[in-house]
PDB file of C-alpha atoms in Angstrom:
ATOM      1  CA  UNK A   1     -26.815  33.242  11.605  1.00  0.00           C
ATOM      2  CA  UNK A   2     -27.637  30.281   9.714  1.00  0.00           C
ATOM      3  CA  UNK A   3     -27.654  30.251   5.764  1.00  0.00           C
ATOM      4  CA  UNK A   4     -30.984  30.232   4.134  1.00  0.00           C
ATOM      5  CA  UNK A   5     -32.289  27.026   3.073  1.00  0.00           C
ATOM      6  CA  UNK A   6     -31.426  25.951  -0.489  1.00  0.00           C
ATOM      7  CA  UNK A   7     -34.257  26.842  -3.215  1.00  0.00           C
ATOM      8  CA  UNK A   8     -36.871  24.197  -3.968  1.00  0.00           C
ATOM      9  CA  UNK A   9     -35.919  21.808  -6.733  1.00  0.00           C
ATOM     10  CA  UNK A  10     -37.644  22.604  -9.853  1.00  0.00           C
ATOM     11  CA  UNK A  11     -40.606  20.441 -10.697  1.00  0.00           C
ATOM     12  CA  UNK A  12     -39.829  17.369 -12.690  1.00  0.00           C
ATOM     13  CA  UNK A  13     -36.159  17.303 -11.920  1.00  0.00           C
ATOM     14  CA  UNK A  14     -34.868  14.321 -10.350  1.00  0.00           C
ATOM     15  CA  UNK A  15     -32.653  14.381  -7.025  1.00  0.00           C
ATOM     16  CA  UNK A  16     -28.986  14.196  -7.799  1.00  0.00           C
ATOM     17  CA  UNK A  17     -27.694  10.470  -8.051  1.00  0.00           C
ATOM     18  CA  UNK A  18     -25.419   9.119  -5.275  1.00  0.00           C
ATOM     19  CA  UNK A  19     -21.642   9.319  -6.043  1.00  0.00           C
ATOM     20  CA  UNK A  20     -19.289   6.491  -5.785  1.00  0.00           C
ATOM     21  CA  UNK A  21     -18.914   4.928  -2.531  1.00  0.00           C
ATOM     22  CA  UNK A  22     -15.312   4.865  -0.504  1.00  0.00           C
ATOM     23  CA  UNK A  23     -14.328   2.069   1.559  1.00  0.00           C
ATOM     24  CA  UNK A  24     -13.748   4.493   4.704  1.00  0.00           C
ATOM     25  CA  UNK A  25     -16.427   6.906   6.105  1.00  0.00           C
ATOM     26  CA  UNK A  26     -14.613  10.103   5.961  1.00  0.00           C
ATOM     27  CA  UNK A  27     -15.442  13.575   7.270  1.00  0.00           C
ATOM     28  CA  UNK A  28     -13.228  16.627   7.112  1.00  0.00           C
ATOM     29  CA  UNK A  29     -10.862  15.256   4.503  1.00  0.00           C
ATOM     30  CA  UNK A  30      -8.880  16.849   1.850  1.00  0.00           C
ATOM     31  CA  UNK A  31      -8.904  16.245  -1.925  1.00  0.00           C
ATOM     32  CA  UNK A  32      -6.426  16.873  -4.910  1.00  0.00           C
ATOM     33  CA  UNK A  33      -5.934  16.013  -8.559  1.00  0.00           C
ATOM     34  CA  UNK A  34      -3.453  13.561  -9.324  1.00  0.00           C
ATOM     35  CA  UNK A  35      -0.996  13.713 -12.185  1.00  0.00           C
ATOM     36  CA  UNK A  36      -1.537  15.894 -15.472  1.00  0.00           C
ATOM     37  CA  UNK A  37      -4.968  15.251 -16.539  1.00  0.00           C
ATOM     38  CA  UNK A  38      -4.931  11.564 -15.917  1.00  0.00           C
ATOM     39  CA  UNK A  39      -8.432  11.800 -14.518  1.00  0.00           C
ATOM     40  CA  UNK A  40      -7.837  10.740 -10.838  1.00  0.00           C
ATOM     41  CA  UNK A  41      -8.551  12.316  -7.730  1.00  0.00           C
ATOM     42  CA  UNK A  42      -6.779  11.845  -4.340  1.00  0.00           C
ATOM     43  CA  UNK A  43      -8.831  11.799  -0.999  1.00  0.00           C
ATOM     44  CA  UNK A  44      -6.662  12.158   2.075  1.00  0.00           C
ATOM     45  CA  UNK A  45      -7.223  11.557   5.856  1.00  0.00           C
ATOM     46  CA  UNK A  46     -10.359  12.720   7.446  1.00  0.00           C
ATOM     47  CA  UNK A  47     -11.941  11.137  10.270  1.00  0.00           C
ATOM     48  CA  UNK A  48     -14.156   8.213  10.566  1.00  0.00           C
ATOM     49  CA  UNK A  49     -16.229   9.408  13.734  1.00  0.00           C
ATOM     50  CA  UNK A  50     -13.958   8.194  16.365  1.00  0.00           C
ATOM     51  CA  UNK A  51     -10.471   8.933  14.997  1.00  0.00           C
ATOM     52  CA  UNK A  52      -8.196  10.531  12.510  1.00  0.00           C
ATOM     53  CA  UNK A  53      -7.209   8.508   9.402  1.00  0.00           C
ATOM     54  CA  UNK A  54      -3.788   8.188   7.552  1.00  0.00           C
ATOM     55  CA  UNK A  55      -5.445   6.395   4.478  1.00  0.00           C
ATOM     56  CA  UNK A  56      -6.140   7.627   1.261  1.00  0.00           C
ATOM     57  CA  UNK A  57      -8.237   6.671  -1.740  1.00  0.00           C
ATOM     58  CA  UNK A  58      -8.038   7.273  -5.126  1.00  0.00           C
ATOM     59  CA  UNK A  59     -11.017   7.932  -7.637  1.00  0.00           C
ATOM     60  CA  UNK A  60     -10.654   7.050 -11.181  1.00  0.00           C
ATOM     61  CA  UNK A  61     -13.035   9.554 -12.789  1.00  0.00           C
ATOM     62  CA  UNK A  62     -13.494   7.446 -15.919  1.00  0.00           C
ATOM     63  CA  UNK A  63     -15.005   4.618 -14.124  1.00  0.00           C
ATOM     64  CA  UNK A  64     -16.261   6.730 -10.988  1.00  0.00           C
ATOM     65  CA  UNK A  65     -14.936   4.034  -8.544  1.00  0.00           C
ATOM     66  CA  UNK A  66     -12.460   4.306  -5.709  1.00  0.00           C
ATOM     67  CA  UNK A  67      -9.500   2.089  -4.841  1.00  0.00           C
ATOM     68  CA  UNK A  68      -6.970   2.159  -1.912  1.00  0.00           C
ATOM     69  CA  UNK A  69      -4.338   4.808  -2.228  1.00  0.00           C
ATOM     70  CA  UNK A  70      -1.036   5.274  -0.201  1.00  0.00           C
ATOM     71  CA  UNK A  71      -0.907   5.614   3.656  1.00  0.00           C
ATOM     72  CA  UNK A  72       0.301   8.944   4.778  1.00  0.00           C
ATOM     73  CA  UNK A  73       2.870   8.955   7.528  1.00  0.00           C
ATOM     74  CA  UNK A  74       0.485  10.863   9.702  1.00  0.00           C
ATOM     75  CA  UNK A  75      -3.121  10.566  10.676  1.00  0.00           C
ATOM     76  CA  UNK A  76      -4.742  13.977   9.857  1.00  0.00           C
ATOM     77  CA  UNK A  77      -8.187  15.578   9.454  1.00  0.00           C
ATOM     78  CA  UNK A  78      -9.357  19.224   8.586  1.00  0.00           C
ATOM     79  CA  UNK A  79      -5.976  19.364   6.419  1.00  0.00           C
ATOM     80  CA  UNK A  80      -5.386  20.917   3.130  1.00  0.00           C
ATOM     81  CA  UNK A  81      -4.218  19.370  -0.135  1.00  0.00           C
ATOM     82  CA  UNK A  82      -2.758  20.812  -3.387  1.00  0.00           C
ATOM     83  CA  UNK A  83      -1.245  19.488  -6.532  1.00  0.00           C
ATOM     84  CA  UNK A  84       2.383  21.112  -6.704  1.00  0.00           C
ATOM     85  CA  UNK A  85       2.884  19.599 -10.348  1.00  0.00           C
ATOM     86  CA  UNK A  86       2.193  16.519 -12.185  1.00  0.00           C
ATOM     87  CA  UNK A  87       4.441  14.463 -10.094  1.00  0.00           C
ATOM     88  CA  UNK A  88       3.679  15.751  -6.596  1.00  0.00           C
ATOM     89  CA  UNK A  89       0.736  16.310  -4.155  1.00  0.00           C
ATOM     90  CA  UNK A  90       1.169  18.237  -0.790  1.00  0.00           C
ATOM     91  CA  UNK A  91      -0.921  17.600   2.385  1.00  0.00           C
ATOM     92  CA  UNK A  92      -0.534  20.455   4.757  1.00  0.00           C
ATOM     93  CA  UNK A  93      -1.457  20.691   8.350  1.00  0.00           C
ATOM     94  CA  UNK A  94      -4.744  19.557  10.022  1.00  0.00           C
ATOM     95  CA  UNK A  95      -5.526  17.901  13.443  1.00  0.00           C
ATOM     96  CA  UNK A  96      -3.852  14.581  14.385  1.00  0.00           C
ATOM     97  CA  UNK A  97      -4.928  12.203  16.722  1.00  0.00           C
ATOM     98  CA  UNK A  98      -6.315  14.118  19.544  1.00  0.00           C
ATOM     99  CA  UNK A  99      -6.750  17.898  19.375  1.00  0.00           C
ATOM    100  CA  UNK A 100      -2.983  18.499  18.428  1.00  0.00           C
ATOM    101  CA  UNK A 101      -2.830  20.908  15.506  1.00  0.00           C
ATOM    102  CA  UNK A 102      -0.037  20.040  13.065  1.00  0.00           C
ATOM    103  CA  UNK A 103       2.843  21.976  11.445  1.00  0.00           C
ATOM    104  CA  UNK A 104       3.862  18.873   9.316  1.00  0.00           C
ATOM    105  CA  UNK A 105       3.324  18.394   5.685  1.00  0.00           C
ATOM    106  CA  UNK A 106       3.764  15.434   3.517  1.00  0.00           C
ATOM    107  CA  UNK A 107       4.772  15.092  -0.211  1.00  0.00           C
ATOM    108  CA  UNK A 108       3.217  12.328  -2.348  1.00  0.00           C
ATOM    109  CA  UNK A 109       5.273  11.293  -5.363  1.00  0.00           C
ATOM    110  CA  UNK A 110       2.558  10.388  -7.828  1.00  0.00           C
ATOM    111  CA  UNK A 111       4.975   7.882  -9.795  1.00  0.00           C
ATOM    112  CA  UNK A 112       5.905   5.751  -7.036  1.00  0.00           C
ATOM    113  CA  UNK A 113       2.482   6.578  -4.828  1.00  0.00           C
ATOM    114  CA  UNK A 114       4.727   7.084  -1.599  1.00  0.00           C
ATOM    115  CA  UNK A 115       4.533   9.924   0.778  1.00  0.00           C
ATOM    116  CA  UNK A 116       7.540  11.432   2.409  1.00  0.00           C
ATOM    117  CA  UNK A 117       7.973  14.225   4.872  1.00  0.00           C
ATOM    118  CA  UNK A 118       7.591  17.639   3.550  1.00  0.00           C
ATOM    119  CA  UNK A 119       8.632  21.116   4.949  1.00  0.00           C
ATOM    120  CA  UNK A 120       7.232  22.320   8.266  1.00  0.00           C
ATOM    121  CA  UNK A 121       4.662  25.174   8.430  1.00  0.00           C
ATOM    122  CA  UNK A 122       5.721  28.319  10.568  1.00  0.00           C
ATOM    123  CA  UNK A 123       2.223  27.766  12.412  1.00  0.00           C
ATOM    124  CA  UNK A 124      -0.006  25.022  13.220  1.00  0.00           C
ATOM    125  CA  UNK A 125      -2.810  25.083  10.769  1.00  0.00           C
ATOM    126  CA  UNK A 126      -6.443  23.192  10.786  1.00  0.00           C
ATOM    127  CA  UNK A 127      -8.910  24.268   8.380  1.00  0.00           C
ATOM    128  CA  UNK A 128      -6.655  26.098   6.014  1.00  0.00           C
ATOM    129  CA  UNK A 129      -6.745  26.290   2.278  1.00  0.00           C
ATOM    130  CA  UNK A 130      -3.832  25.686  -0.057  1.00  0.00           C
ATOM    131  CA  UNK A 131      -3.278  26.324  -3.855  1.00  0.00           C
ATOM    132  CA  UNK A 132      -0.723  26.614  -6.409  1.00  0.00           C
ATOM    133  CA  UNK A 133       0.127  29.828  -7.607  1.00  0.00           C
ATOM    134  CA  UNK A 134      -0.550  30.674 -11.306  1.00  0.00           C
ATOM    135  CA  UNK A 135       3.518  31.597 -11.822  1.00  0.00           C
ATOM    136  CA  UNK A 136       4.010  27.793 -11.257  1.00  0.00           C
ATOM    137  CA  UNK A 137       6.848  29.080  -8.587  1.00  0.00           C
ATOM    138  CA  UNK A 138       5.011  28.049  -5.661  1.00  0.00           C
ATOM    139  CA  UNK A 139       1.834  27.350  -3.596  1.00  0.00           C
ATOM    140  CA  UNK A 140       0.092  29.359  -0.962  1.00  0.00           C
ATOM    141  CA  UNK A 141      -1.287  27.959   2.357  1.00  0.00           C
ATOM    142  CA  UNK A 142      -4.033  30.454   3.653  1.00  0.00           C
ATOM    143  CA  UNK A 143      -5.711  31.009   7.057  1.00  0.00           C
ATOM    144  CA  UNK A 144      -6.822  28.030   9.337  1.00  0.00           C
ATOM    145  CA  UNK A 145      -6.717  28.098  13.005  1.00  0.00           C
ATOM    146  CA  UNK A 146      -4.590  26.978  15.838  1.00  0.00           C
ATOM    147  CA  UNK A 147      -7.016  26.091  18.725  1.00  0.00           C
ATOM    148  CA  UNK A 148      -9.327  29.119  19.139  1.00  0.00           C
ATOM    149  CA  UNK A 149      -6.886  31.298  17.370  1.00  0.00           C
ATOM    150  CA  UNK A 150      -7.818  31.959  13.523  1.00  0.00           C
ATOM    151  CA  UNK A 151      -5.051  32.880  11.587  1.00  0.00           C
ATOM    152  CA  UNK A 152      -4.948  35.916   9.183  1.00  0.00           C
ATOM    153  CA  UNK A 153      -1.518  34.875   7.897  1.00  0.00           C
ATOM    154  CA  UNK A 154      -0.617  33.057   4.772  1.00  0.00           C
ATOM    155  CA  UNK A 155       2.656  30.892   4.042  1.00  0.00           C
ATOM    156  CA  UNK A 156       4.469  30.570   0.509  1.00  0.00           C
ATOM    157  CA  UNK A 157       5.917  27.211  -0.396  1.00  0.00           C
ATOM    158  CA  UNK A 158       8.790  28.098  -3.021  1.00  0.00           C
ATOM    159  CA  UNK A 159       9.047  24.939  -5.094  1.00  0.00           C
ATOM    160  CA  UNK A 160      12.502  25.467  -5.825  1.00  0.00           C
ATOM    161  CA  UNK A 161      13.788  25.465  -2.138  1.00  0.00           C
ATOM    162  CA  UNK A 162      10.856  23.383  -0.844  1.00  0.00           C
ATOM    163  CA  UNK A 163      10.688  25.818   2.092  1.00  0.00           C
ATOM    164  CA  UNK A 164       7.844  27.920   3.477  1.00  0.00           C
ATOM    165  CA  UNK A 165       8.146  31.788   3.991  1.00  0.00           C
ATOM    166  CA  UNK A 166       5.710  34.279   5.055  1.00  0.00           C
ATOM    167  CA  UNK A 167       3.220  35.147   2.378  1.00  0.00           C
ATOM    168  CA  UNK A 168       0.949  38.232   2.115  1.00  0.00           C
ATOM    169  CA  UNK A 169      -1.340  38.980   4.842  1.00  0.00           C
ATOM    170  CA  UNK A 170      -5.218  38.267   4.360  1.00  0.00           C
ATOM    171  CA  UNK A 171      -7.506  41.282   4.069  1.00  0.00           C
ATOM    172  CA  UNK A 172     -10.190  41.498   6.565  1.00  0.00           C
ATOM    173  CA  UNK A 173     -10.321  39.512   9.777  1.00  0.00           C
ATOM    174  CA  UNK A 174      -8.827  36.167  10.636  1.00  0.00           C
ATOM    175  CA  UNK A 175      -9.913  33.184   8.508  1.00  0.00           C
ATOM    176  CA  UNK A 176     -10.737  29.858   9.840  1.00  0.00           C
ATOM    177  CA  UNK A 177     -12.153  26.773   7.607  1.00  0.00           C
ATOM    178  CA  UNK A 178     -10.727  28.354   4.262  1.00  0.00           C
ATOM    179  CA  UNK A 179     -11.159  27.060   0.894  1.00  0.00           C
ATOM    180  CA  UNK A 180      -8.677  28.398  -1.808  1.00  0.00           C
ATOM    181  CA  UNK A 181      -8.791  28.865  -5.550  1.00  0.00           C
ATOM    182  CA  UNK A 182      -5.705  29.293  -8.016  1.00  0.00           C
ATOM    183  CA  UNK A 183      -7.000  32.614  -9.548  1.00  0.00           C
ATOM    184  CA  UNK A 184      -4.579  34.871  -8.005  1.00  0.00           C
ATOM    185  CA  UNK A 185      -2.912  38.240  -8.987  1.00  0.00           C
ATOM    186  CA  UNK A 186      -0.105  37.829  -6.509  1.00  0.00           C
ATOM    187  CA  UNK A 187       3.338  37.198  -8.135  1.00  0.00           C
ATOM    188  CA  UNK A 188       4.853  34.633  -5.868  1.00  0.00           C
TER     189      UNK A 188
END
C-alpha cells in the first residue's frame, strides 16, 4: 500500500527553499559526515540515470556549496556510508555497474582525501544501513538485499582489527532498503 499523502502546508508558510546544487545528478547515493565537527558532508556514488558513479562531492555546510571530492575505487549505488572516527569514513556494499551486488568496502582517509580498499563483507548487500556504535569500538551494517533475497542479518566491523564478523540478528522479517541510527544498546 502507498503511504498517505503529506499534510497540506499551513497557510502563509512558504515552500522550502532548494538546497545547493551538486555537479552530478545522483540518486541512490550515500552520505556521511567528514571530520570532527568541521561542518562538511561527503556524498558518495549513486547513479545518474544511466550508470553507477564512482565520484563524490563535499558539501561545506557553512557556505552551503558543493565541491568535487575524491574518486572511489569502485562505482556503486544503493550503498551505505558511515563516519568511523574523525579520520575515516567507510562506504559499504551497494550495486556496481550492471546488477552485481557488492561485498567490497572502501575507507576514506579524511586527512589525505584518498580511498583505499576496506574489509570485505560476508554477504553482498545493497540498500543496507550502517552506523557507528556508541561504544566507539566498531560499526554495524544492517539488512540490505542480495538480488531478491532480503537480509535479516547484520555484520559487526571491529575498529581494532578492521574485520567484519556476524552481528546480532534483526528482529522481525528480513530488511531491505535500511537506514540506521547510532542509538543502540548493543555493547559491540
